[in-house]
Amino acid sequence: MQDEPVATEQPQQQQQQQQQKEGEEVANTYVIRPNFESKFRPLLAKPVIHEVLVERLTDKAYDKEATSGLCKELTDEIKARLRANGFERYKFVVQVAIGEQRGQGVKMACRCLWDSDSDNYVQDIFMNDSLFCVAVAFGVFHY
Amino acid sequence: AGMDNLEATDESSFSVDEVSNIIKESVEDVIGTAHYSHNKVGQWTSSVIEQCVNQLTRLGKPFKYIVTCLVMQKNGAGLNTASSCYWDSQTDGSCIIKWENKSMYVIVSVFGLAV
């Protein structure tokens, strides 16, 4: 009976120490690769992007003035949602391209020089009659 | 004072000018004055990106790179691109170049993230 309070105190102390470390600016965690649960997984991140695109772009038509503002808003929103989803210690780069659909040919490609164990990317494409939109989000682990 | 310089020397900060030259050279080299061709676009984008990545590696800086390339036929249609980054603004940087010839637009972006 007396052992129980002692056992619960220790995790609380550890939590407090961790919280103090997060508040400091310079704190070594000696983490050199993400553990499995906190990896930037495409499966987890893709619905986030998809939701944003569908929400903001269904029934929108390409409009040359409004679209550049819309593009920036989309990138900021995707970045904010990815940050809110966890993925601690990841740096993000989000790129969105919106183009008018007029039958022209478009090709977009990317290549990355990184640590394929910890870094990854997610992409999504949205099309309607008047526009197409490509969104890519790259997650790069910060050692 | 000597130790402080280790974090922000010229060698480990993103140099926009150098990267911008690398990009322009690669695009001129691979595409130059060619006319848009649906069959060749895949090859062009791959070559531009590969050349960029090879040159960036040769710089020998402690960076991870993300290079994207978009080629679009000139048709009168509009195109907008935007990017948003969550990074360390003191060490990381990006360089986005818009290039065109008579029949197509090429947009190449390079993001460098310090290790």
PDB file of C-alpha atoms in Angstrom:
ATOM      1  CA  MET A   1       0.000   0.000   0.000  1.00  0.00           C
ATOM      2  CA  GLN A   2       2.805   2.349   0.836  1.00  0.00           C
ATOM      3  CA  ASP A   3       4.679   1.531  -2.369  1.00  0.00           C
ATOM      4  CA  GLU A   4       1.984   2.891  -4.670  1.00  0.00           C
ATOM      5  CA  PRO A   5       2.481   6.613  -4.022  1.00  0.00           C
ATOM      6  CA  VAL A   6       6.231   6.208  -4.540  1.00  0.00           C
ATOM      7  CA  ALA A   7       5.753   4.486  -7.907  1.00  0.00           C
ATOM      8  CA  THR A   8       3.518   7.259  -9.303  1.00  0.00           C
ATOM      9  CA  GLU A   9       5.767  10.090  -8.121  1.00  0.00           C
ATOM     10  CA  GLN A  10       8.682   9.094 -10.308  1.00  0.00           C
ATOM     11  CA  PRO A  11       6.947   9.441 -13.727  1.00  0.00           C
ATOM     12  CA  GLN A  12       5.596  12.822 -12.613  1.00  0.00           C
ATOM     13  CA  GLN A  13       9.087  14.009 -11.801  1.00  0.00           C
ATOM     14  CA  GLN A  14      10.302  12.837 -15.194  1.00  0.00           C
ATOM     15  CA  GLN A  15       7.459  14.661 -16.911  1.00  0.00           C
ATOM     16  CA  GLN A  16       8.311  17.850 -15.074  1.00  0.00           C
ATOM     17  CA  GLN A  17      11.934  17.572 -16.112  1.00  0.00           C
ATOM     18  CA  GLN A  18      10.926  17.081 -19.727  1.00  0.00           C
ATOM     19  CA  GLN A  19       8.658  20.108 -19.598  1.00  0.00           C
ATOM     20  CA  GLN A  20      11.443  22.207 -18.220  1.00  0.00           C
ATOM     21  CA  LYS A  21      13.710  21.031 -21.016  1.00  0.00           C
ATOM     22  CA  GLU A  22      11.159  21.987 -23.671  1.00  0.00           C
ATOM     23  CA  GLY A  23      10.933  25.488 -22.216  1.00  0.00           C
ATOM     24  CA  GLU A  24      14.708  26.041 -22.559  1.00  0.00           C
ATOM     25  CA  GLU A  25      16.110  27.090 -25.878  1.00  0.00           C
ATOM     26  CA  VAL A  26      19.178  24.912 -25.910  1.00  0.00           C
ATOM     27  CA  ALA A  27      18.477  21.362 -24.836  1.00  0.00           C
ATOM     28  CA  ASN A  28      20.109  18.230 -26.163  1.00  0.00           C
ATOM     29  CA  THR A  29      17.832  15.299 -26.647  1.00  0.00           C
ATOM     30  CA  TYR A  30      20.430  13.178 -28.458  1.00  0.00           C
ATOM     31  CA  VAL A  31      17.771  11.960 -30.850  1.00  0.00           C
ATOM     32  CA  ILE A  32      19.294  11.200 -34.216  1.00  0.00           C
ATOM     33  CA  ARG A  33      16.384   9.533 -35.905  1.00  0.00           C
ATOM     34  CA  PRO A  34      12.642   9.688 -35.346  1.00  0.00           C
ATOM     35  CA  ASN A  35      11.069   6.728 -33.671  1.00  0.00           C
ATOM     36  CA  PHE A  36       8.431   4.926 -35.689  1.00  0.00           C
ATOM     37  CA  GLU A  37       5.413   6.699 -34.258  1.00  0.00           C
ATOM     38  CA  SER A  38       6.698  10.185 -34.911  1.00  0.00           C
ATOM     39  CA  LYS A  39       7.927   9.589 -38.464  1.00  0.00           C
ATOM     40  CA  PHE A  40       6.495  11.726 -41.214  1.00  0.00           C
ATOM     41  CA  ARG A  41       4.246   9.110 -42.745  1.00  0.00           C
ATOM     42  CA  PRO A  42       2.536   9.813 -46.072  1.00  0.00           C
ATOM     43  CA  LEU A  43      -0.500   7.807 -45.008  1.00  0.00           C
ATOM     44  CA  LEU A  44      -1.100  10.138 -42.099  1.00  0.00           C
ATOM     45  CA  ALA A  45      -0.349  13.368 -43.864  1.00  0.00           C
ATOM     46  CA  LYS A  46      -2.175  12.811 -47.156  1.00  0.00           C
ATOM     47  CA  PRO A  47      -5.721  13.126 -45.763  1.00  0.00           C
ATOM     48  CA  VAL A  48      -4.713  16.445 -44.219  1.00  0.00           C
ATOM     49  CA  ILE A  49      -3.735  17.886 -47.585  1.00  0.00           C
ATOM     50  CA  HIS A  50      -6.673  16.312 -49.369  1.00  0.00           C
ATOM     51  CA  GLU A  51      -9.134  17.847 -46.940  1.00  0.00           C
ATOM     52  CA  VAL A  52      -7.699  21.310 -47.387  1.00  0.00           C
ATOM     53  CA  LEU A  53      -7.804  21.112 -51.181  1.00  0.00           C
ATOM     54  CA  VAL A  54     -11.319  19.749 -51.341  1.00  0.00           C
ATOM     55  CA  GLU A  55     -12.595  22.261 -48.806  1.00  0.00           C
ATOM     56  CA  ARG A  56     -11.104  25.288 -50.493  1.00  0.00           C
ATOM     57  CA  LEU A  57     -11.291  24.421 -54.161  1.00  0.00           C
ATOM     58  CA  THR A  58     -14.536  22.596 -54.915  1.00  0.00           C
ATOM     59  CA  ASP A  59     -16.718  24.824 -57.083  1.00  0.00           C
ATOM     60  CA  LYS A  60     -13.993  27.416 -57.503  1.00  0.00           C
ATOM     61  CA  ALA A  61     -13.174  28.702 -60.972  1.00  0.00           C
ATOM     62  CA  TYR A  62      -9.766  29.961 -62.074  1.00  0.00           C
ATOM     63  CA  ASP A  63      -9.681  33.696 -61.614  1.00  0.00           C
ATOM     64  CA  LYS A  64      -6.398  35.406 -62.351  1.00  0.00           C
ATOM     65  CA  GLU A  65      -6.582  37.876 -59.488  1.00  0.00           C
ATOM     66  CA  ALA A  66      -8.042  35.719 -56.787  1.00  0.00           C
ATOM     67  CA  THR A  67      -5.983  32.634 -57.487  1.00  0.00           C
ATOM     68  CA  SER A  68      -2.609  33.965 -56.399  1.00  0.00           C
ATOM     69  CA  GLY A  69      -4.019  34.872 -52.993  1.00  0.00           C
ATOM     70  CA  LEU A  70      -5.754  31.517 -52.831  1.00  0.00           C
ATOM     71  CA  CYS A  71      -2.497  29.737 -53.590  1.00  0.00           C
ATOM     72  CA  LYS A  72      -0.693  31.403 -50.694  1.00  0.00           C
ATOM     73  CA  GLU A  73      -3.580  30.724 -48.343  1.00  0.00           C
ATOM     74  CA  LEU A  74      -3.530  27.058 -49.259  1.00  0.00           C
ATOM     75  CA  THR A  75       0.168  26.691 -48.531  1.00  0.00           C
ATOM     76  CA  ASP A  76      -0.179  28.420 -45.177  1.00  0.00           C
ATOM     77  CA  GLU A  77      -3.171  26.342 -44.212  1.00  0.00           C
ATOM     78  CA  ILE A  78      -1.536  23.055 -45.170  1.00  0.00           C
ATOM     79  CA  LYS A  79       1.575  23.980 -43.242  1.00  0.00           C
ATOM     80  CA  ALA A  80      -0.444  24.959 -40.168  1.00  0.00           C
ATOM     81  CA  ARG A  81      -2.404  21.718 -40.216  1.00  0.00           C
ATOM     82  CA  LEU A  82       0.693  19.595 -40.634  1.00  0.00           C
ATOM     83  CA  ARG A  83       2.307  21.314 -37.684  1.00  0.00           C
ATOM     84  CA  ALA A  84      -0.803  20.772 -35.603  1.00  0.00           C
ATOM     85  CA  ASN A  85      -0.740  17.053 -36.376  1.00  0.00           C
ATOM     86  CA  GLY A  86       2.385  16.272 -34.380  1.00  0.00           C
ATOM     87  CA  PHE A  87       5.527  15.348 -36.349  1.00  0.00           C
ATOM     88  CA  GLU A  88       7.864  16.734 -33.731  1.00  0.00           C
ATOM     89  CA  ARG A  89      11.276  17.940 -34.904  1.00  0.00           C
ATOM     90  CA  TYR A  90      10.249  18.048 -38.532  1.00  0.00           C
ATOM     91  CA  LYS A  91      10.861  20.973 -40.837  1.00  0.00           C
ATOM     92  CA  PHE A  92       8.188  21.387 -43.514  1.00  0.00           C
ATOM     93  CA  VAL A  93       8.238  22.711 -47.053  1.00  0.00           C
ATOM     94  CA  VAL A  94       4.837  23.002 -48.719  1.00  0.00           C
ATOM     95  CA  GLN A  95       4.433  23.883 -52.382  1.00  0.00           C
ATOM     96  CA  VAL A  96       1.136  24.481 -54.188  1.00  0.00           C
ATOM     97  CA  ALA A  97       0.659  25.111 -57.911  1.00  0.00           C
ATOM     98  CA  ILE A  98      -2.719  26.120 -59.336  1.00  0.00           C
ATOM     99  CA  GLY A  99      -3.186  26.354 -63.076  1.00  0.00           C
ATOM    100  CA  GLU A 100      -5.999  27.050 -65.473  1.00  0.00           C
ATOM    101  CA  GLN A 101      -7.297  24.107 -67.460  1.00  0.00           C
ATOM    102  CA  ARG A 102      -7.010  24.923 -71.127  1.00  0.00           C
ATOM    103  CA  GLY A 103      -5.729  21.745 -72.591  1.00  0.00           C
ATOM    104  CA  GLN A 104      -2.072  22.648 -72.227  1.00  0.00           C
ATOM    105  CA  GLY A 105       0.535  20.104 -71.240  1.00  0.00           C
ATOM    106  CA  VAL A 106       2.112  20.353 -67.788  1.00  0.00           C
ATOM    107  CA  LYS A 107       4.733  18.224 -66.103  1.00  0.00           C
ATOM    108  CA  MET A 108       5.938  18.577 -62.536  1.00  0.00           C
ATOM    109  CA  ALA A 109       8.765  16.539 -61.049  1.00  0.00           C
ATOM    110  CA  CYS A 110      10.901  16.641 -57.932  1.00  0.00           C
ATOM    111  CA  ARG A 111      14.004  15.042 -56.571  1.00  0.00           C
ATOM    112  CA  CYS A 112      15.400  15.251 -53.082  1.00  0.00           C
ATOM    113  CA  LEU A 113      18.772  14.746 -51.514  1.00  0.00           C
ATOM    114  CA  TRP A 114      18.008  13.693 -47.964  1.00  0.00           C
ATOM    115  CA  ASP A 115      17.936  10.903 -45.446  1.00  0.00           C
ATOM    116  CA  SER A 116      15.298   8.548 -46.797  1.00  0.00           C
ATOM    117  CA  ASP A 117      14.924   6.853 -43.446  1.00  0.00           C
ATOM    118  CA  SER A 118      13.599   9.922 -41.676  1.00  0.00           C
ATOM    119  CA  ASP A 119      12.384  12.245 -44.447  1.00  0.00           C
ATOM    120  CA  ASN A 120       9.426  11.865 -46.742  1.00  0.00           C
ATOM    121  CA  TYR A 121       6.913  13.722 -48.861  1.00  0.00           C
ATOM    122  CA  VAL A 122       3.209  13.730 -49.585  1.00  0.00           C
ATOM    123  CA  GLN A 123       1.415  14.945 -52.696  1.00  0.00           C
ATOM    124  CA  ASP A 124      -2.149  15.445 -53.798  1.00  0.00           C
ATOM    125  CA  ILE A 125      -3.805  16.626 -56.994  1.00  0.00           C
ATOM    126  CA  PHE A 126      -7.183  18.276 -57.293  1.00  0.00           C
ATOM    127  CA  MET A 127      -8.918  18.948 -60.606  1.00  0.00           C
ATOM    128  CA  ASN A 128     -12.177  20.486 -61.617  1.00  0.00           C
ATOM    129  CA  ASP A 129     -13.394  21.844 -64.932  1.00  0.00           C
ATOM    130  CA  SER A 130     -11.564  25.116 -64.828  1.00  0.00           C
ATOM    131  CA  LEU A 131      -8.466  24.543 -62.757  1.00  0.00           C
ATOM    132  CA  PHE A 132      -6.024  21.956 -61.549  1.00  0.00           C
ATOM    133  CA  CYS A 133      -4.066  22.105 -58.333  1.00  0.00           C
ATOM    134  CA  VAL A 134      -0.976  20.192 -57.244  1.00  0.00           C
ATOM    135  CA  ALA A 135       0.069  20.284 -53.600  1.00  0.00           C
ATOM    136  CA  VAL A 136       3.297  18.760 -52.262  1.00  0.00           C
ATOM    137  CA  ALA A 137       4.475  18.738 -48.682  1.00  0.00           C
ATOM    138  CA  PHE A 138       7.996  17.637 -47.742  1.00  0.00           C
ATOM    139  CA  GLY A 139       8.904  16.687 -44.179  1.00  0.00           C
ATOM    140  CA  VAL A 140      12.589  16.840 -43.279  1.00  0.00           C
ATOM    141  CA  PHE A 141      13.818  15.659 -39.897  1.00  0.00           C
ATOM    142  CA  HIS A 142      15.995  18.065 -37.948  1.00  0.00           C
ATOM    143  CA  TYR A 143      18.728  16.187 -36.084  1.00  0.00           C
TER     144      TYR A 143
ATOM    145  CA  ALA B   1      34.156  34.677 -30.080  1.00  0.00           C
ATOM    146  CA  GLY B   2      35.913  32.102 -32.218  1.00  0.00           C
ATOM    147  CA  MET B   3      33.464  29.392 -31.231  1.00  0.00           C
ATOM    148  CA  ASP B   4      30.436  31.511 -32.169  1.00  0.00           C
ATOM    149  CA  ASN B   5      31.493  31.609 -35.778  1.00  0.00           C
ATOM    150  CA  LEU B   6      31.198  27.850 -36.142  1.00  0.00           C
ATOM    151  CA  GLU B   7      27.457  28.047 -36.482  1.00  0.00           C
ATOM    152  CA  ALA B   8      27.131  30.622 -39.210  1.00  0.00           C
ATOM    153  CA  THR B   9      30.090  30.542 -41.550  1.00  0.00           C
ATOM    154  CA  ASP B  10      29.797  31.085 -45.282  1.00  0.00           C
ATOM    155  CA  GLU B  11      30.225  27.393 -45.844  1.00  0.00           C
ATOM    156  CA  SER B  12      27.090  26.415 -44.036  1.00  0.00           C
ATOM    157  CA  SER B  13      24.587  29.025 -45.106  1.00  0.00           C
ATOM    158  CA  PHE B  14      22.380  28.812 -48.148  1.00  0.00           C
ATOM    159  CA  SER B  15      23.830  30.871 -50.976  1.00  0.00           C
ATOM    160  CA  VAL B  16      20.990  32.070 -53.176  1.00  0.00           C
ATOM    161  CA  ASP B  17      23.269  33.409 -55.913  1.00  0.00           C
ATOM    162  CA  GLU B  18      25.228  30.215 -56.366  1.00  0.00           C
ATOM    163  CA  VAL B  19      22.098  28.113 -56.474  1.00  0.00           C
ATOM    164  CA  SER B  20      20.383  30.478 -58.864  1.00  0.00           C
ATOM    165  CA  ASN B  21      23.302  30.154 -61.293  1.00  0.00           C
ATOM    166  CA  ILE B  22      23.220  26.392 -61.024  1.00  0.00           C
ATOM    167  CA  ILE B  23      19.524  26.344 -61.868  1.00  0.00           C
ATOM    168  CA  LYS B  24      19.812  28.696 -64.820  1.00  0.00           C
ATOM    169  CA  GLU B  25      22.725  26.758 -66.267  1.00  0.00           C
ATOM    170  CA  SER B  26      20.890  23.447 -65.941  1.00  0.00           C
ATOM    171  CA  VAL B  27      17.747  24.694 -67.647  1.00  0.00           C
ATOM    172  CA  GLU B  28      19.649  26.372 -70.482  1.00  0.00           C
ATOM    173  CA  ASP B  29      21.700  23.252 -70.973  1.00  0.00           C
ATOM    174  CA  VAL B  30      18.848  20.790 -71.062  1.00  0.00           C
ATOM    175  CA  ILE B  31      16.051  22.757 -72.684  1.00  0.00           C
ATOM    176  CA  GLY B  32      17.590  25.828 -74.289  1.00  0.00           C
ATOM    177  CA  THR B  33      15.524  26.785 -77.325  1.00  0.00           C
ATOM    178  CA  ALA B  34      13.699  23.484 -77.761  1.00  0.00           C
ATOM    179  CA  HIS B  35      10.039  23.488 -78.700  1.00  0.00           C
ATOM    180  CA  TYR B  36       7.521  21.961 -76.277  1.00  0.00           C
ATOM    181  CA  SER B  37       7.072  18.271 -76.976  1.00  0.00           C
ATOM    182  CA  HIS B  38       4.811  16.040 -74.931  1.00  0.00           C
ATOM    183  CA  ASN B  39       7.089  13.065 -75.461  1.00  0.00           C
ATOM    184  CA  LYS B  40      10.173  14.790 -74.220  1.00  0.00           C
ATOM    185  CA  VAL B  41       8.857  16.623 -71.166  1.00  0.00           C
ATOM    186  CA  GLY B  42       9.506  13.753 -68.800  1.00  0.00           C
ATOM    187  CA  GLN B  43      13.060  13.500 -69.974  1.00  0.00           C
ATOM    188  CA  TRP B  44      13.598  17.260 -69.684  1.00  0.00           C
ATOM    189  CA  THR B  45      12.315  17.551 -66.154  1.00  0.00           C
ATOM    190  CA  SER B  46      14.386  14.577 -65.028  1.00  0.00           C
ATOM    191  CA  SER B  47      17.539  15.910 -66.655  1.00  0.00           C
ATOM    192  CA  VAL B  48      17.134  19.429 -65.282  1.00  0.00           C
ATOM    193  CA  ILE B  49      16.578  18.112 -61.791  1.00  0.00           C
ATOM    194  CA  GLU B  50      19.386  15.612 -61.976  1.00  0.00           C
ATOM    195  CA  GLN B  51      21.837  18.200 -63.167  1.00  0.00           C
ATOM    196  CA  CYS B  52      20.783  20.585 -60.404  1.00  0.00           C
ATOM    197  CA  VAL B  53      21.151  17.946 -57.728  1.00  0.00           C
ATOM    198  CA  ASN B  54      24.573  16.890 -58.980  1.00  0.00           C
ATOM    199  CA  GLN B  55      25.853  20.456 -58.996  1.00  0.00           C
ATOM    200  CA  LEU B  56      24.372  21.128 -55.572  1.00  0.00           C
ATOM    201  CA  THR B  57      26.119  18.076 -54.181  1.00  0.00           C
ATOM    202  CA  ARG B  58      29.379  19.350 -55.588  1.00  0.00           C
ATOM    203  CA  LEU B  59      29.034  22.485 -53.477  1.00  0.00           C
ATOM    204  CA  GLY B  60      29.841  20.260 -50.542  1.00  0.00           C
ATOM    205  CA  LYS B  61      27.666  22.085 -48.023  1.00  0.00           C
ATOM    206  CA  PRO B  62      25.929  20.330 -45.104  1.00  0.00           C
ATOM    207  CA  PHE B  63      22.449  20.672 -46.591  1.00  0.00           C
ATOM    208  CA  LYS B  64      19.552  18.459 -47.555  1.00  0.00           C
ATOM    209  CA  TYR B  65      18.049  19.621 -50.846  1.00  0.00           C
ATOM    210  CA  ILE B  66      14.574  19.485 -52.345  1.00  0.00           C
ATOM    211  CA  VAL B  67      14.434  20.346 -56.045  1.00  0.00           C
ATOM    212  CA  THR B  68      11.170  20.639 -57.961  1.00  0.00           C
ATOM    213  CA  CYS B  69      10.695  21.441 -61.611  1.00  0.00           C
ATOM    214  CA  LEU B  70       7.478  22.397 -63.388  1.00  0.00           C
ATOM    215  CA  VAL B  71       7.244  22.665 -67.176  1.00  0.00           C
ATOM    216  CA  MET B  72       4.134  24.097 -68.788  1.00  0.00           C
ATOM    217  CA  GLN B  73       3.295  24.615 -72.420  1.00  0.00           C
ATOM    218  CA  LYS B  74       2.538  28.182 -73.444  1.00  0.00           C
ATOM    219  CA  ASN B  75      -1.127  28.270 -74.196  1.00  0.00           C
ATOM    220  CA  GLY B  76      -2.458  31.467 -72.730  1.00  0.00           C
ATOM    221  CA  ALA B  77      -3.479  29.652 -69.572  1.00  0.00           C
ATOM    222  CA  GLY B  78      -2.566  31.059 -66.195  1.00  0.00           C
ATOM    223  CA  LEU B  79      -0.418  29.390 -63.556  1.00  0.00           C
ATOM    224  CA  ASN B  80       0.226  30.323 -59.932  1.00  0.00           C
ATOM    225  CA  THR B  81       2.638  28.707 -57.533  1.00  0.00           C
ATOM    226  CA  ALA B  82       3.291  29.378 -53.873  1.00  0.00           C
ATOM    227  CA  SER B  83       5.322  27.770 -51.146  1.00  0.00           C
ATOM    228  CA  SER B  84       5.335  27.953 -47.397  1.00  0.00           C
ATOM    229  CA  CYS B  85       8.128  26.654 -45.184  1.00  0.00           C
ATOM    230  CA  TYR B  86       8.590  25.896 -41.525  1.00  0.00           C
ATOM    231  CA  TRP B  87      12.357  25.925 -40.992  1.00  0.00           C
ATOM    232  CA  ASP B  88      15.248  27.699 -39.355  1.00  0.00           C
ATOM    233  CA  SER B  89      15.405  30.983 -41.227  1.00  0.00           C
ATOM    234  CA  GLN B  90      19.011  31.636 -40.244  1.00  0.00           C
ATOM    235  CA  THR B  91      20.451  28.580 -41.920  1.00  0.00           C
ATOM    236  CA  ASP B  92      17.875  27.427 -44.466  1.00  0.00           C
ATOM    237  CA  GLY B  93      16.892  29.056 -47.718  1.00  0.00           C
ATOM    238  CA  SER B  94      15.200  28.654 -51.062  1.00  0.00           C
ATOM    239  CA  CYS B  95      15.723  29.796 -54.592  1.00  0.00           C
ATOM    240  CA  ILE B  96      12.918  29.833 -57.180  1.00  0.00           C
ATOM    241  CA  ILE B  97      13.665  30.605 -60.792  1.00  0.00           C
ATOM    242  CA  LYS B  98      11.095  31.233 -63.497  1.00  0.00           C
ATOM    243  CA  TRP B  99      12.451  30.683 -66.984  1.00  0.00           C
ATOM    244  CA  GLU B 100      10.775  30.714 -70.370  1.00  0.00           C
ATOM    245  CA  ASN B 101      11.364  30.263 -74.031  1.00  0.00           C
ATOM    246  CA  LYS B 102       9.002  30.673 -76.979  1.00  0.00           C
ATOM    247  CA  SER B 103       6.899  27.598 -76.313  1.00  0.00           C
ATOM    248  CA  MET B 104       7.046  26.850 -72.608  1.00  0.00           C
ATOM    249  CA  TYR B 105       7.468  28.074 -69.059  1.00  0.00           C
ATOM    250  CA  VAL B 106       9.824  26.364 -66.633  1.00  0.00           C
ATOM    251  CA  ILE B 107       9.754  26.980 -62.888  1.00  0.00           C
ATOM    252  CA  VAL B 108      12.521  25.394 -60.815  1.00  0.00           C
ATOM    253  CA  SER B 109      12.638  25.672 -57.055  1.00  0.00           C
ATOM    254  CA  VAL B 110      15.432  24.562 -54.775  1.00  0.00           C
ATOM    255  CA  PHE B 111      14.977  24.384 -51.005  1.00  0.00           C
ATOM    256  CA  GLY B 112      18.075  23.892 -48.861  1.00  0.00           C
ATOM    257  CA  LEU B 113      17.639  22.704 -45.277  1.00  0.00           C
ATOM    258  CA  ALA B 114      20.640  22.678 -43.000  1.00  0.00           C
ATOM    259  CA  VAL B 115      21.545  19.413 -41.367  1.00  0.00           C
TER     260      VAL B 115
END
